[in-house]
Amino acid sequence: MRYRVLLLLLLLCLPLCAQNSGKVFPYNYFIDDLPNGLRVVTVPTDFPNLVAMYTVVGTGSRNEVEPGKSGFAHLFEHLMFRGSKHFTAAQRDELLKRAGAATNAYTTDDRTVYHLVFSKEDLPQVIELEADTFQALQYERDAYKTETGAVLGEYNKNSANPFSKMHEVLRETAFKTHTYSHTTMGYLRDIQDMPNQYDYSLQFYRRYYRPEYTTIILAGDLDHDAALALVKKHFGNWERGSYKAQIPTEPPQDGPRSAHIDWPSPTLPQMFVAFRAPAYSDTDKDWVALQLVADIAFGPNSDVYQRLVLKEQKVETLFADSANNMDPELFTVGARVKDAKDMDYVREQILATFKQFAGATVPQEQLDSARARARYGFVMQLDSSEAIASNLAPFINLRRTPETINQVFALAQQLTPDDLRSAAQTYFVDNNRTIVTLKTKADSANVAGQGGH
């Protein structure tokens, strides 16, 4: 009971503490660089007994530059649990089970993240285990084929989801040169050929699972010096690599693009309306401005949301996503529409909203409210050591320091309504636009019969 009261008081205090210090990330942290290029970010916290270890590898689908080799970053999310030189997969599982550790991984466009949460007394064993996995991963051909089969099954499962299929088609339509043209799962043809690519998988591992690509986040009930000593002991001899992928640059889009998906089974119609957007930046106003535009223009408090979702009830779900990627990405608005006959109307309402924010300045009070929501929303997520490490991981991949969070929010405080309009005018133009729609064939036929488009 006493712990819950202290936790509640901490949560109530965090926004005030962050505001008073001028920093949105309110915790003290240490950054240590080993000679081999490995970076260690240590965040001692007041949450007792537990430690979160997030190992962030700066490798995602963005790095898959070779034709026929998409999906390997995600494949390694599976392979890294297959055992290593000194620990078989069974021994690894048993050690983590004894430690009561929760472990998993995920892959994005720009990173692969391996994460564990465990009791603080097990820190030495966990670091030893992870060091062996990252430096001396071992898997036989049969185990490799088993995991490639699991990946194919995962792809098929995702492809049965309309949203996932739309995301895949949006990427392939919007990007023609950059590796963002494929999702983290990769192209189906490449996944089907993965069982034949055992030797290439070893090459991929040797290229990217290197210390210069990796940052370890340790957050929790720990001592910085003791934790760093363990990392140095077990990761210090990890050999630095030399490979650097040549990521292709996407040329300017030469006109509006669109794609349509005829869905074979019953589902509500959906659409994505996307515009080219800038890469993540903690110094460029446009990226930060578009994060605020996403909330003001399309968030739950926005006029278009209130109208389409609540008042008219034509839309079941409406959201905006402005990605925080290494390279220029997409500002995407998604809508799940209740009736196919309203698709054209909903699309025009969304496009009109984009045009509105490119042509007029937002009221100062709306900008202030959006900044406050973003600031306090982020701070209130930091309610455990695991949550701290989890929220740090994307930013650590982008800039390798928690300070980038404070810089982004400090820049947001400097923005004016004119800055938001300028960013919208720059990016929300027809040549940057891609629209993807999805309907069942029956819905398409019904709308066509009623004179729709």
mmCIF file of N, CA, C and O in Angstrom, residues 3 6-19 21-29 43-48 52 54 217 219-220 373-396 402-406 409:
data_model
loop_
_atom_site.group_PDB
_atom_site.id
_atom_site.type_symbol
_atom_site.label_atom_id
_atom_site.label_comp_id
_atom_site.label_asym_id
_atom_site.label_seq_id
_atom_site.Cartn_x
_atom_site.Cartn_y
_atom_site.Cartn_z
ATOM 1 N N TYR A 3 3.893 1.525 -1.086
ATOM 2 C CA TYR A 3 4.555 1.664 -2.389
ATOM 3 C C TYR A 3 3.619 2.299 -3.408
ATOM 4 O O TYR A 3 4.011 3.164 -4.185
ATOM 5 N N LEU A 6 3.408 5.996 -2.805
ATOM 6 C CA LEU A 6 4.618 6.683 -3.266
ATOM 7 C C LEU A 6 4.644 6.783 -4.786
ATOM 8 O O LEU A 6 5.035 7.802 -5.358
ATOM 9 N N LEU A 7 4.202 5.710 -5.459
ATOM 10 C CA LEU A 7 4.167 5.724 -6.916
ATOM 11 C C LEU A 7 3.198 6.780 -7.414
ATOM 12 O O LEU A 7 3.497 7.527 -8.359
ATOM 13 N N LEU A 8 2.019 6.869 -6.784
ATOM 14 C CA LEU A 8 1.038 7.868 -7.178
ATOM 15 C C LEU A 8 1.594 9.274 -7.003
ATOM 16 O O LEU A 8 1.446 10.137 -7.874
ATOM 17 N N LEU A 9 2.261 9.506 -5.880
ATOM 18 C CA LEU A 9 2.850 10.832 -5.640
ATOM 19 C C LEU A 9 3.911 11.150 -6.690
ATOM 20 O O LEU A 9 4.017 12.285 -7.162
ATOM 21 N N LEU A 10 4.692 10.136 -7.064
ATOM 22 C CA LEU A 10 5.721 10.353 -8.088
ATOM 23 C C LEU A 10 5.095 10.724 -9.419
ATOM 24 O O LEU A 10 5.528 11.651 -10.102
ATOM 25 N N LEU A 11 4.031 10.005 -9.801
ATOM 26 C CA LEU A 11 3.367 10.287 -11.069
ATOM 27 C C LEU A 11 2.780 11.685 -11.082
ATOM 28 O O LEU A 11 2.838 12.393 -12.094
ATOM 29 N N LEU A 12 2.214 12.104 -9.957
ATOM 30 C CA LEU A 12 1.638 13.443 -9.891
ATOM 31 C C LEU A 12 2.719 14.508 -9.942
ATOM 32 O O LEU A 12 2.509 15.607 -10.434
ATOM 33 N N CYS A 13 3.888 14.156 -9.437
ATOM 34 C CA CYS A 13 4.981 15.133 -9.371
ATOM 35 C C CYS A 13 5.707 15.285 -10.695
ATOM 36 O O CYS A 13 6.218 16.350 -11.005
ATOM 37 N N LEU A 14 5.744 14.203 -11.509
ATOM 38 C CA LEU A 14 6.597 14.207 -12.698
ATOM 39 C C LEU A 14 6.369 15.382 -13.627
ATOM 40 O O LEU A 14 7.327 16.038 -14.038
ATOM 41 N N PRO A 15 5.123 15.708 -14.022
ATOM 42 C CA PRO A 15 4.950 16.841 -14.923
ATOM 43 C C PRO A 15 5.466 18.140 -14.336
ATOM 44 O O PRO A 15 6.092 18.936 -15.025
ATOM 45 N N LEU A 16 5.226 18.354 -13.036
ATOM 46 C CA LEU A 16 5.684 19.576 -12.393
ATOM 47 C C LEU A 16 7.204 19.616 -12.343
ATOM 48 O O LEU A 16 7.833 20.637 -12.624
ATOM 49 N N CYS A 17 7.803 18.465 -11.990
ATOM 50 C CA CYS A 17 9.263 18.412 -11.932
ATOM 51 C C CYS A 17 9.874 18.699 -13.295
ATOM 52 O O CYS A 17 10.845 19.441 -13.418
ATOM 53 N N ALA A 18 9.276 18.082 -14.329
ATOM 54 C CA ALA A 18 9.794 18.285 -15.688
ATOM 55 C C ALA A 18 9.667 19.735 -16.107
ATOM 56 O O ALA A 18 10.556 20.304 -16.726
ATOM 57 N N GLN A 19 8.518 20.360 -15.744
ATOM 58 C CA GLN A 19 8.317 21.747 -16.126
ATOM 59 C C GLN A 19 9.314 22.657 -15.407
ATOM 60 O O GLN A 19 9.901 23.554 -15.978
ATOM 61 N N SER A 21 12.247 21.895 -14.210
ATOM 62 C CA SER A 21 13.627 21.699 -14.644
ATOM 63 C C SER A 21 13.816 22.113 -16.094
ATOM 64 O O SER A 21 14.936 22.244 -16.553
ATOM 65 N N GLY A 22 12.712 22.303 -16.818
ATOM 66 C CA GLY A 22 12.800 22.615 -18.234
ATOM 67 C C GLY A 22 13.051 21.392 -19.085
ATOM 68 O O GLY A 22 13.217 21.495 -20.296
ATOM 69 N N LYS A 23 13.068 20.199 -18.475
ATOM 70 C CA LYS A 23 13.343 18.972 -19.202
ATOM 71 C C LYS A 23 12.154 18.038 -19.129
ATOM 72 O O LYS A 23 11.579 17.833 -18.068
ATOM 73 N N VAL A 24 11.812 17.458 -20.272
ATOM 74 C CA VAL A 24 10.701 16.525 -20.313
ATOM 75 C C VAL A 24 11.158 15.146 -19.843
ATOM 76 O O VAL A 24 10.384 14.417 -19.235
ATOM 77 N N PHE A 25 12.400 14.783 -20.129
ATOM 78 C CA PHE A 25 12.945 13.540 -19.574
ATOM 79 C C PHE A 25 13.612 13.897 -18.245
ATOM 80 O O PHE A 25 14.700 14.471 -18.222
ATOM 81 N N PRO A 26 12.951 13.589 -17.116
ATOM 82 C CA PRO A 26 13.365 14.171 -15.837
ATOM 83 C C PRO A 26 14.423 13.385 -15.084
ATOM 84 O O PRO A 26 14.842 13.806 -14.005
ATOM 85 N N TYR A 27 14.859 12.252 -15.609
ATOM 86 C CA TYR A 27 15.779 11.400 -14.860
ATOM 87 C C TYR A 27 17.237 11.713 -15.186
ATOM 88 O O TYR A 27 17.582 12.037 -16.324
ATOM 89 N N ASN A 28 18.086 11.587 -14.185
ATOM 90 C CA ASN A 28 19.518 11.656 -14.423
ATOM 91 C C ASN A 28 19.949 10.390 -15.167
ATOM 92 O O ASN A 28 19.418 9.297 -14.934
ATOM 93 N N TYR A 29 20.911 10.532 -16.043
ATOM 94 C CA TYR A 29 21.379 9.377 -16.796
ATOM 95 C C TYR A 29 22.879 9.508 -17.055
ATOM 96 O O TYR A 29 23.464 10.593 -16.927
ATOM 97 N N VAL A 43 20.229 4.542 -16.613
ATOM 98 C CA VAL A 43 19.255 5.421 -15.956
ATOM 99 C C VAL A 43 18.865 4.803 -14.616
ATOM 100 O O VAL A 43 17.936 3.983 -14.547
ATOM 101 N N PRO A 44 19.557 5.150 -13.535
ATOM 102 C CA PRO A 44 19.123 4.662 -12.226
ATOM 103 C C PRO A 44 17.777 5.292 -11.857
ATOM 104 O O PRO A 44 17.563 6.489 -12.063
ATOM 105 N N THR A 45 16.848 4.469 -11.360
ATOM 106 C CA THR A 45 15.525 4.969 -11.002
ATOM 107 C C THR A 45 15.200 4.605 -9.552
ATOM 108 O O THR A 45 15.909 3.815 -8.915
ATOM 109 N N ASP A 46 14.102 5.160 -9.053
ATOM 110 C CA ASP A 46 13.645 4.865 -7.695
ATOM 111 C C ASP A 46 12.652 3.712 -7.646
ATOM 112 O O ASP A 46 12.115 3.404 -6.581
ATOM 113 N N PHE A 47 12.381 3.089 -8.788
ATOM 114 C CA PHE A 47 11.475 1.946 -8.794
ATOM 115 C C PHE A 47 12.253 0.726 -8.301
ATOM 116 O O PHE A 47 13.243 0.338 -8.925
ATOM 117 N N PRO A 48 11.834 0.103 -7.215
ATOM 118 C CA PRO A 48 12.688 -0.896 -6.549
ATOM 119 C C PRO A 48 12.709 -2.253 -7.231
ATOM 120 O O PRO A 48 11.755 -2.659 -7.903
ATOM 121 N N ALA A 52 15.396 -2.970 -16.304
ATOM 122 C CA ALA A 52 15.044 -3.178 -17.715
ATOM 123 C C ALA A 52 16.307 -3.016 -18.548
ATOM 124 O O ALA A 52 17.045 -2.040 -18.391
ATOM 125 N N TYR A 54 17.340 -2.825 -22.468
ATOM 126 C CA TYR A 54 16.911 -2.699 -23.856
ATOM 127 C C TYR A 54 18.169 -2.577 -24.719
ATOM 128 O O TYR A 54 18.952 -1.638 -24.545
ATOM 129 N N ILE A 217 20.530 0.124 -23.188
ATOM 130 C CA ILE A 217 19.866 0.944 -22.175
ATOM 131 C C ILE A 217 19.653 0.082 -20.944
ATOM 132 O O ILE A 217 19.060 -1.004 -21.023
ATOM 133 N N ALA A 219 17.927 0.561 -17.266
ATOM 134 C CA ALA A 219 17.118 1.456 -16.435
ATOM 135 C C ALA A 219 16.560 0.666 -15.264
ATOM 136 O O ALA A 219 16.030 -0.434 -15.452
ATOM 137 N N GLY A 220 16.693 1.227 -14.061
ATOM 138 C CA GLY A 220 16.099 0.539 -12.925
ATOM 139 C C GLY A 220 16.892 0.699 -11.652
ATOM 140 O O GLY A 220 17.659 1.655 -11.466
ATOM 141 N N ARG A 373 -0.397 18.844 -24.127
ATOM 142 C CA ARG A 373 -0.797 17.433 -24.203
ATOM 143 C C ARG A 373 0.401 16.547 -24.541
ATOM 144 O O ARG A 373 0.572 15.465 -23.962
ATOM 145 N N ALA A 374 1.214 16.990 -25.495
ATOM 146 C CA ALA A 374 2.376 16.193 -25.893
ATOM 147 C C ALA A 374 3.364 16.072 -24.736
ATOM 148 O O ALA A 374 3.879 14.981 -24.452
ATOM 149 N N ARG A 375 3.604 17.164 -24.069
ATOM 150 C CA ARG A 375 4.582 17.182 -22.973
ATOM 151 C C ARG A 375 4.140 16.296 -21.822
ATOM 152 O O ARG A 375 4.868 15.403 -21.381
ATOM 153 N N TYR A 376 2.952 16.543 -21.332
ATOM 154 C CA TYR A 376 2.485 15.794 -20.178
ATOM 155 C C TYR A 376 2.186 14.342 -20.540
ATOM 156 O O TYR A 376 2.384 13.441 -19.725
ATOM 157 N N GLY A 377 1.707 14.120 -21.761
ATOM 158 C CA GLY A 377 1.446 12.754 -22.187
ATOM 159 C C GLY A 377 2.713 11.919 -22.176
ATOM 160 O O GLY A 377 2.700 10.754 -21.758
ATOM 161 N N PHE A 378 3.822 12.507 -22.631
ATOM 162 C CA PHE A 378 5.081 11.767 -22.640
ATOM 163 C C PHE A 378 5.559 11.503 -21.218
ATOM 164 O O PHE A 378 5.938 10.374 -20.874
ATOM 165 N N VAL A 379 5.547 12.532 -20.392
ATOM 166 C CA VAL A 379 6.065 12.381 -19.033
ATOM 167 C C VAL A 379 5.271 11.347 -18.245
ATOM 168 O O VAL A 379 5.845 10.519 -17.520
ATOM 169 N N MET A 380 3.964 11.347 -18.411
ATOM 170 C CA MET A 380 3.139 10.437 -17.632
ATOM 171 C C MET A 380 3.299 8.984 -18.059
ATOM 172 O O MET A 380 2.863 8.079 -17.351
ATOM 173 N N GLN A 381 3.936 8.746 -19.183
ATOM 174 C CA GLN A 381 4.232 7.368 -19.587
ATOM 175 C C GLN A 381 5.406 6.778 -18.810
ATOM 176 O O GLN A 381 5.583 5.559 -18.794
ATOM 177 N N LEU A 382 6.214 7.618 -18.190
ATOM 178 C CA LEU A 382 7.452 7.145 -17.569
ATOM 179 C C LEU A 382 7.182 6.643 -16.155
ATOM 180 O O LEU A 382 7.764 7.127 -15.185
ATOM 181 N N ASP A 383 6.314 5.640 -16.033
ATOM 182 C CA ASP A 383 5.826 5.224 -14.726
ATOM 183 C C ASP A 383 6.435 3.920 -14.231
ATOM 184 O O ASP A 383 5.959 3.330 -13.269
ATOM 185 N N SER A 384 7.497 3.439 -14.880
ATOM 186 C CA SER A 384 8.230 2.265 -14.417
ATOM 187 C C SER A 384 9.580 2.255 -15.106
ATOM 188 O O SER A 384 9.788 2.957 -16.109
ATOM 189 N N SER A 385 10.496 1.443 -14.611
ATOM 190 C CA SER A 385 11.807 1.350 -15.262
ATOM 191 C C SER A 385 11.674 0.796 -16.673
ATOM 192 O O SER A 385 12.361 1.244 -17.598
ATOM 193 N N GLU A 386 10.772 -0.170 -16.846
ATOM 194 C CA GLU A 386 10.554 -0.717 -18.183
ATOM 195 C C GLU A 386 9.992 0.345 -19.120
ATOM 196 O O GLU A 386 10.421 0.456 -20.281
ATOM 197 N N ALA A 387 9.036 1.149 -18.648
ATOM 198 C CA ALA A 387 8.449 2.191 -19.487
ATOM 199 C C ALA A 387 9.489 3.242 -19.857
ATOM 200 O O ALA A 387 9.485 3.769 -20.975
ATOM 201 N N ILE A 388 10.381 3.543 -18.930
ATOM 202 C CA ILE A 388 11.442 4.517 -19.222
ATOM 203 C C ILE A 388 12.331 3.997 -20.349
ATOM 204 O O ILE A 388 12.600 4.700 -21.331
ATOM 205 N N ALA A 389 12.783 2.745 -20.234
ATOM 206 C CA ALA A 389 13.644 2.176 -21.276
ATOM 207 C C ALA A 389 12.908 2.052 -22.599
ATOM 208 O O ALA A 389 13.466 2.337 -23.666
ATOM 209 N N SER A 390 11.644 1.647 -22.532
ATOM 210 C CA SER A 390 10.850 1.477 -23.746
ATOM 211 C C SER A 390 10.671 2.791 -24.486
ATOM 212 O O SER A 390 10.794 2.848 -25.721
ATOM 213 N N ASN A 391 10.364 3.855 -23.755
ATOM 214 C CA ASN A 391 10.164 5.156 -24.399
ATOM 215 C C ASN A 391 11.473 5.774 -24.865
ATOM 216 O O ASN A 391 11.486 6.572 -25.805
ATOM 217 N N LEU A 392 12.570 5.406 -24.227
ATOM 218 C CA LEU A 392 13.874 5.912 -24.666
ATOM 219 C C LEU A 392 14.338 5.261 -25.965
ATOM 220 O O LEU A 392 15.001 5.906 -26.783
ATOM 221 N N ALA A 393 13.999 3.986 -26.159
ATOM 222 C CA ALA A 393 14.591 3.200 -27.244
ATOM 223 C C ALA A 393 14.488 3.862 -28.623
ATOM 224 O O ALA A 393 15.487 3.926 -29.349
ATOM 225 N N PRO A 394 13.310 4.378 -29.045
ATOM 226 C CA PRO A 394 13.257 5.000 -30.375
ATOM 227 C C PRO A 394 14.185 6.205 -30.504
ATOM 228 O O PRO A 394 14.825 6.398 -31.551
ATOM 229 N N PHE A 395 14.268 7.010 -29.457
ATOM 230 C CA PHE A 395 15.114 8.210 -29.508
ATOM 231 C C PHE A 395 16.593 7.847 -29.437
ATOM 232 O O PHE A 395 17.433 8.488 -30.079
ATOM 233 N N ILE A 396 16.905 6.818 -28.662
ATOM 234 C CA ILE A 396 18.287 6.348 -28.580
ATOM 235 C C ILE A 396 18.747 5.858 -29.946
ATOM 236 O O ILE A 396 19.887 6.081 -30.355
ATOM 237 N N PRO A 402 19.412 10.442 -24.537
ATOM 238 C CA PRO A 402 18.100 10.905 -24.081
ATOM 239 C C PRO A 402 17.902 12.401 -24.264
ATOM 240 O O PRO A 402 16.766 12.877 -24.279
ATOM 241 N N GLU A 403 18.993 13.136 -24.419
ATOM 242 C CA GLU A 403 18.880 14.592 -24.501
ATOM 243 C C GLU A 403 18.095 15.042 -25.722
ATOM 244 O O GLU A 403 17.526 16.135 -25.736
ATOM 245 N N THR A 404 18.036 14.202 -26.748
ATOM 246 C CA THR A 404 17.268 14.576 -27.939
ATOM 247 C C THR A 404 15.788 14.788 -27.605
ATOM 248 O O THR A 404 15.114 15.598 -28.235
ATOM 249 N N ILE A 405 15.275 14.074 -26.597
ATOM 250 C CA ILE A 405 13.883 14.266 -26.173
ATOM 251 C C ILE A 405 13.693 15.684 -25.645
ATOM 252 O O ILE A 405 12.752 16.391 -26.023
ATOM 253 N N ASN A 406 14.594 16.117 -24.782
ATOM 254 C CA ASN A 406 14.496 17.468 -24.242
ATOM 255 C C ASN A 406 14.644 18.519 -25.331
ATOM 256 O O ASN A 406 13.968 19.559 -25.312
ATOM 257 N N PHE A 409 11.271 18.804 -27.346
ATOM 258 C CA PHE A 409 10.219 19.524 -26.638
ATOM 259 C C PHE A 409 10.579 20.994 -26.422
ATOM 260 O O PHE A 409 9.701 21.854 -26.405
#
